């Protein structure tokens, strides 16, 4: 981590701790639930910010990757393998002997045997990587409108699949997803007494995520990405394998979305088809745009604020309309993002010269 | 497959196909004058249907439809004037996001005005059970209305672009905007007019299809995706090819009903879109050499 | 043993034969120039060599290996670097960062190394920076290292582009009209820089309109006209070649 990134990360961590303390002393602990969810959504947003802002590719299908992660993990951990185990299915036996299955009891005391969330998460991420590669190779050859439509189309296909497939619970989604025990005693789930620890888990993942991405942006790869964004043919002539760089960036951001999907699903104890919807994808794009495309911290800040407000129901029945309006207003008046408006620029310039 | 079932599917395919073609032509008209894909194109269709349904409660059908088309055209023009006209050379990404934002806004406004319920205009002739027998198939007369009116629209549009001076001006703008401006054509007004025109044809299609397909506040998105698929299939900007492509997609969809579950219907046409984009991004009838020079 | 060998290269656009059956070779450690009137196919030829355009047929050998069907980034990786006629720098990046991009093929930190900020990649970053600063020094633009390239003067931008091309330590440097848009003093300056680069053991192939520059610095000259090669000789011979004089030097507008 370079020194330039060090200070904002410290500020962010301080803010995370500060908010928790405030909620503690004001007795508003219940805010932590939405803040935890917000943190996971922010993970999708910073990943998308890498693709849109730094690699210069629009993706209108990122909710699809979120859903792939969440649904795969949910389906694997809610599938009761007890009968297969009793019938002597060799795969189930093997997994069980390797400690990859977890035994518990359901509400009625019947035995439940399900895939260890760690294994489920790893499989979900592997599936995401595979799909991101498969879809990315052809899609990233496209530009502009075609790229937008192709990614939108991908998102809709995923949405239709989860909506029409029985194992994904069709319109109801998957519920009763068990908690994700990270280490003994620390579990990602929605229990009220786990609220604080889960808040810190979520924020910790975001911190790790943003450190990884900031490192990447400031590395040789990040420089190459900016070059591709600036002048693709010149970048190619300088020896940068532009299509591979775009593809890997796309895959990384898909994994970020999938990880968010996995954790949020365990936290909420379920996932529904609306998580895969087009509006979700567009919302992610909107937040990145408001943050200022190539501005990781801007995207994160806006992601936290807007998602939190939305989850608290502050926009009421105008939720989608608010995001639509924000998209238009930002793109009309501040295409560089809210934080890059001329007023702010002046403010920051003054600060710089004072130093 | 019996001959009866075959022609039943065929007519269903043509009906939907020609509607997709109208949406695709709407895309093309705006794309040709501005280079923008208007992601809110499907919403024009929805608006046309919804406004006509509301008006029809107080005035007769034909004036209701006519008025709905005019109102939608005005909305189209206003959208262009308020959100697009004054932008100085905006990037493609910016325009994509703005028109997506517009489509969301229009949809949400529609939701608050008309609610989530499914509505429809009355059948132009008879009712939902009246039918005509053509080629062994039982066809609702409304299907003929859709095919007829959309067919006339396509013909009029092609005459308009080929023979009227306004149509030629618009084509000049699409060919070379600067040169057109130098020849005294007001390119900005042409853009406004292209939004009006595509809003108008979308609205009319939305009215004629309403009795069969029903109108709901969020029906625009699906239509926009299908319309875009058709536009790309025919080659972006090529309206006559879009008609052929629209019929093709409609018929493929209709015949796939027997094979693929209804829930995956959309997935079919989107897969077609993806395949076309990957394999022949210039459309079935497009020329690769020239398309390489275009900016999408 | 020629460094670059072009055999019967063809490329047409529709009916126009932009490069028509062109063959020539470039010897190591020399400066070779390609000249010809407007529309002779010089830039097309360059784009074929650097892989920006696919050839219709014919082949290009670099160090005896065929590079005909390679992608631009692969060709750059083999040691061919280029500049562009209408300077293509990366906007929004500083002069230093632009040159550092040129160092891409000589470094290897990938996605994992970047995300984890491994010590090895930090060391590599450091050496990239030092190396790039040296090049800015060599091209006498070190003071502008931290300025956004969009804010530099035209001549300075060209120098940055040179530095960027050199950063990959190419064996062959392709210069597309290096003197375009420069006045005679700046052109003389560029000529000096080009010979300075050549003395460092880099072979140079350039396309140029400016006859004085070409005659001064080139070891050999190829003349193209309407896509066809009409001469390939020493500068002194080219000056005497009647065909060249007729189509190029003898032109009233020349």
XYZ file of C-alpha atoms in Angstrom, chain B:
296
model
C -47.393 -30.166 -36.487
C -50.778 -29.725 -38.092
C -51.294 -27.130 -40.763
C -53.707 -25.366 -38.434
C -51.213 -25.117 -35.604
C -48.537 -24.085 -38.054
C -50.464 -21.114 -39.381
C -51.592 -20.240 -35.857
C -47.958 -19.952 -34.798
C -47.094 -18.175 -38.015
C -49.670 -15.451 -37.423
C -48.646 -15.044 -33.803
C -45.049 -14.733 -34.958
C -45.900 -12.136 -37.596
C -47.959 -10.130 -35.107
C -45.203 -9.905 -32.542
C -42.529 -9.651 -35.199
C -43.996 -6.570 -36.807
C -44.321 -4.895 -33.426
C -40.666 -5.626 -32.720
C -39.900 -4.202 -36.134
C -41.712 -0.965 -35.277
C -39.717 -0.639 -32.059
C -36.534 -1.388 -34.017
C -37.399 1.287 -36.571
C -37.895 3.684 -33.674
C -34.369 2.869 -32.518
C -33.035 3.309 -36.041
C -34.661 6.680 -36.667
C -33.028 8.182 -33.596
C -29.765 6.323 -34.125
C -29.539 7.598 -37.671
C -29.882 11.247 -36.771
C -27.946 11.259 -33.511
C -25.864 8.110 -33.144
C -27.718 7.476 -29.890
C -29.505 4.286 -28.934
C -32.530 5.520 -27.045
C -32.957 2.991 -24.243
C -36.342 4.574 -23.451
C -37.787 3.480 -26.814
C -39.924 0.735 -25.260
C -41.442 3.259 -22.875
C -42.937 5.186 -25.810
C -44.881 2.070 -26.725
C -46.100 1.688 -23.169
C -47.040 5.365 -22.939
C -48.983 5.259 -26.185
C -51.045 2.322 -24.952
C -51.605 3.717 -21.460
C -52.595 7.206 -22.579
C -54.988 5.816 -25.160
C -56.579 3.544 -22.554
C -57.124 6.471 -20.200
C -58.466 8.747 -22.926
C -60.769 6.030 -24.198
C -62.751 6.246 -20.966
C -63.936 9.724 -21.982
C -63.658 9.831 -25.770
C -64.183 7.250 -28.511
C -61.446 4.852 -29.572
C -60.130 6.461 -32.739
C -59.715 10.008 -31.383
C -58.278 8.508 -28.187
C -55.595 6.721 -30.146
C -54.888 9.740 -32.316
C -54.590 11.971 -29.275
C -52.405 9.422 -27.479
C -50.023 9.335 -30.419
C -49.847 13.127 -30.504
C -49.264 13.356 -26.748
C -46.511 10.739 -26.889
C -44.904 12.620 -29.771
C -44.923 15.769 -27.671
C -43.369 13.839 -24.795
C -40.709 12.533 -27.171
C -39.937 16.028 -28.376
C -39.824 17.379 -24.823
C -37.417 14.641 -23.789
C -35.093 15.579 -26.610
C -35.356 19.307 -25.895
C -34.897 18.998 -22.144
C -32.323 16.224 -21.864
C -30.452 15.864 -25.115
C -30.464 18.941 -27.291
C -28.154 21.141 -25.258
C -25.487 18.538 -24.570
C -22.342 19.371 -26.451
C -20.913 16.263 -28.072
C -21.713 13.858 -25.209
C -19.906 10.535 -24.934
C -21.734 7.334 -25.816
C -21.514 6.123 -22.221
C -23.149 9.322 -21.010
C -26.000 9.040 -23.500
C -26.565 5.399 -22.617
C -26.865 6.268 -18.955
C -29.119 9.266 -19.577
C -31.577 7.330 -21.733
C -31.579 4.453 -19.253
C -32.356 6.964 -16.527
C -35.188 8.353 -18.662
C -36.659 4.931 -19.202
C -36.676 4.315 -15.447
C -38.281 7.681 -14.771
C -40.997 7.228 -17.385
C -41.724 3.764 -16.050
C -41.933 4.976 -12.463
C -44.178 7.874 -13.411
C -46.410 5.402 -15.239
C -46.450 3.200 -12.158
C -47.651 6.065 -10.029
C -50.275 7.179 -12.510
C -51.664 3.853 -13.680
C -50.569 1.438 -10.970
C -49.260 -2.072 -11.383
C -52.409 -3.443 -12.947
C -52.650 -4.833 -16.449
C -54.829 -2.721 -18.741
C -55.891 -2.896 -22.325
C -57.788 -1.078 -25.042
C -60.976 -2.719 -26.304
C -60.767 -4.814 -29.460
C -61.151 -2.616 -32.526
C -63.670 -5.105 -33.941
C -65.704 -7.592 -31.997
C -64.238 -8.973 -28.769
C -61.696 -11.457 -27.476
C -63.639 -14.474 -28.687
C -64.458 -13.324 -32.184
C -62.217 -14.852 -34.795
C -61.619 -15.133 -38.495
C -60.482 -18.272 -40.216
C -57.448 -17.789 -42.412
C -55.249 -20.605 -43.702
C -56.898 -23.051 -41.297
C -56.042 -20.871 -38.290
C -58.456 -19.061 -36.001
C -57.220 -15.496 -35.935
C -58.502 -12.626 -33.849
C -59.425 -9.674 -36.061
C -57.124 -7.573 -33.914
C -54.164 -9.485 -35.327
C -55.131 -8.216 -38.751
C -55.364 -4.697 -37.346
C -51.862 -4.974 -35.922
C -50.397 -6.387 -39.104
C -52.310 -3.932 -41.255
C -51.551 -0.766 -39.357
C -47.899 -1.649 -38.748
C -47.531 -2.617 -42.386
C -48.975 0.715 -43.485
C -46.661 2.533 -41.058
C -43.613 0.807 -42.484
C -44.686 1.631 -46.034
C -45.386 5.265 -45.204
C -42.069 5.597 -43.431
C -40.156 4.223 -46.372
C -41.999 6.604 -48.702
C -41.323 9.430 -46.254
C -37.585 8.786 -46.139
C -37.256 8.212 -49.835
C -39.433 10.864 -51.408
C -40.320 13.726 -49.085
C -37.947 16.596 -48.573
C -38.168 16.357 -44.781
C -37.279 12.672 -44.991
C -34.358 13.410 -47.275
C -33.182 16.118 -44.891
C -33.178 13.601 -42.075
C -31.218 11.130 -44.129
C -28.760 13.871 -45.017
C -28.268 14.569 -41.315
C -27.575 10.940 -40.654
C -25.109 10.697 -43.513
C -23.116 13.748 -42.524
C -24.421 16.107 -39.955
C -21.932 18.890 -40.576
C -22.420 18.843 -44.327
C -26.183 18.808 -43.859
C -25.927 21.840 -41.580
C -23.838 23.625 -44.187
C -26.546 22.940 -46.750
C -28.987 24.824 -44.579
C -30.655 21.947 -42.816
C -31.388 22.621 -39.184
C -29.797 19.486 -37.773
C -31.000 20.157 -34.242
C -34.617 20.322 -35.308
C -34.100 17.130 -37.256
C -33.029 15.427 -34.051
C -36.099 16.699 -32.226
C -38.215 15.560 -35.103
C -36.617 12.114 -35.069
C -37.543 11.736 -31.397
C -41.125 12.802 -32.199
C -41.360 10.413 -35.090
C -40.059 7.422 -33.215
C -42.223 8.263 -30.200
C -45.215 8.514 -32.515
C -44.761 5.197 -34.295
C -43.999 3.518 -30.964
C -47.188 4.920 -29.457
C -49.327 3.815 -32.382
C -47.871 0.320 -32.173
C -48.550 0.386 -28.435
C -52.222 1.188 -29.134
C -52.895 -1.453 -31.752
C -51.165 -4.194 -29.806
C -52.763 -3.312 -26.476
C -55.924 -5.466 -26.888
C -53.836 -8.582 -27.572
C -50.724 -8.165 -25.461
C -52.143 -5.887 -22.747
C -50.327 -2.854 -21.413
C -48.510 -2.667 -18.123
C -46.248 0.036 -16.728
C -43.124 -2.095 -17.175
C -43.800 -3.674 -20.559
C -41.367 -1.293 -22.254
C -38.145 -2.964 -21.160
C -38.893 -6.296 -22.741
C -40.000 -4.620 -25.955
C -36.879 -2.462 -26.018
C -34.620 -5.503 -25.726
C -36.522 -7.331 -28.460
C -36.593 -4.226 -30.608
C -32.873 -3.742 -30.158
C -32.249 -7.389 -31.020
C -34.181 -6.855 -34.204
C -32.407 -3.603 -34.994
C -29.023 -5.299 -34.617
C -30.185 -8.372 -36.485
C -31.120 -6.190 -39.427
C -28.043 -4.010 -39.070
C -28.262 -0.898 -36.915
C -29.713 1.988 -38.873
C -31.228 -0.134 -41.620
C -34.990 0.122 -41.150
C -36.166 -2.041 -44.031
C -33.916 -4.885 -42.942
C -35.354 -4.430 -39.459
C -38.783 -5.446 -40.756
C -37.403 -8.713 -42.116
C -35.424 -9.290 -38.937
C -38.460 -8.497 -36.784
C -40.620 -11.021 -38.592
C -37.820 -13.555 -38.297
C -37.473 -13.079 -34.543
C -41.233 -13.072 -34.003
C -41.656 -16.301 -35.925
C -38.713 -17.991 -34.172
C -40.220 -17.009 -30.841
C -43.682 -18.204 -31.771
C -42.446 -21.590 -32.927
C -40.184 -22.027 -29.927
C -43.206 -21.958 -27.596
C -43.696 -25.655 -28.184
C -40.090 -26.427 -27.353
C -39.010 -24.009 -24.649
C -40.933 -23.210 -21.457
C -42.653 -19.846 -21.518
C -40.478 -18.539 -18.684
C -37.407 -18.833 -20.883
C -38.966 -17.009 -23.849
C -37.054 -13.813 -23.189
C -33.874 -15.761 -22.679
C -34.254 -17.110 -26.220
C -34.379 -13.768 -27.935
C -31.640 -12.344 -25.738
C -29.454 -15.317 -26.560
C -30.101 -14.564 -30.225
C -29.069 -10.984 -29.541
C -25.860 -12.069 -27.843
C -24.999 -14.528 -30.583
C -25.607 -11.935 -33.271
C -23.524 -9.365 -31.433
C -20.676 -11.826 -31.102
C -20.811 -13.334 -34.546
C -22.217 -10.698 -36.894
C -22.350 -7.373 -35.071
C -23.260 -5.653 -38.335
C -26.444 -7.598 -38.756
C -27.482 -10.422 -41.000
C -27.553 -8.184 -44.030
C -24.737 -5.829 -43.069
C -21.321 -5.605 -44.621
C -18.412 -6.190 -42.267
C -15.996 -3.974 -44.149
C -18.094 -0.827 -43.882
C -19.254 -1.538 -40.362
C -15.682 -1.589 -39.115
C -15.547 2.102 -39.871
C -18.641 2.934 -37.866
C -18.568 4.113 -34.294
C -21.073 2.322 -32.145
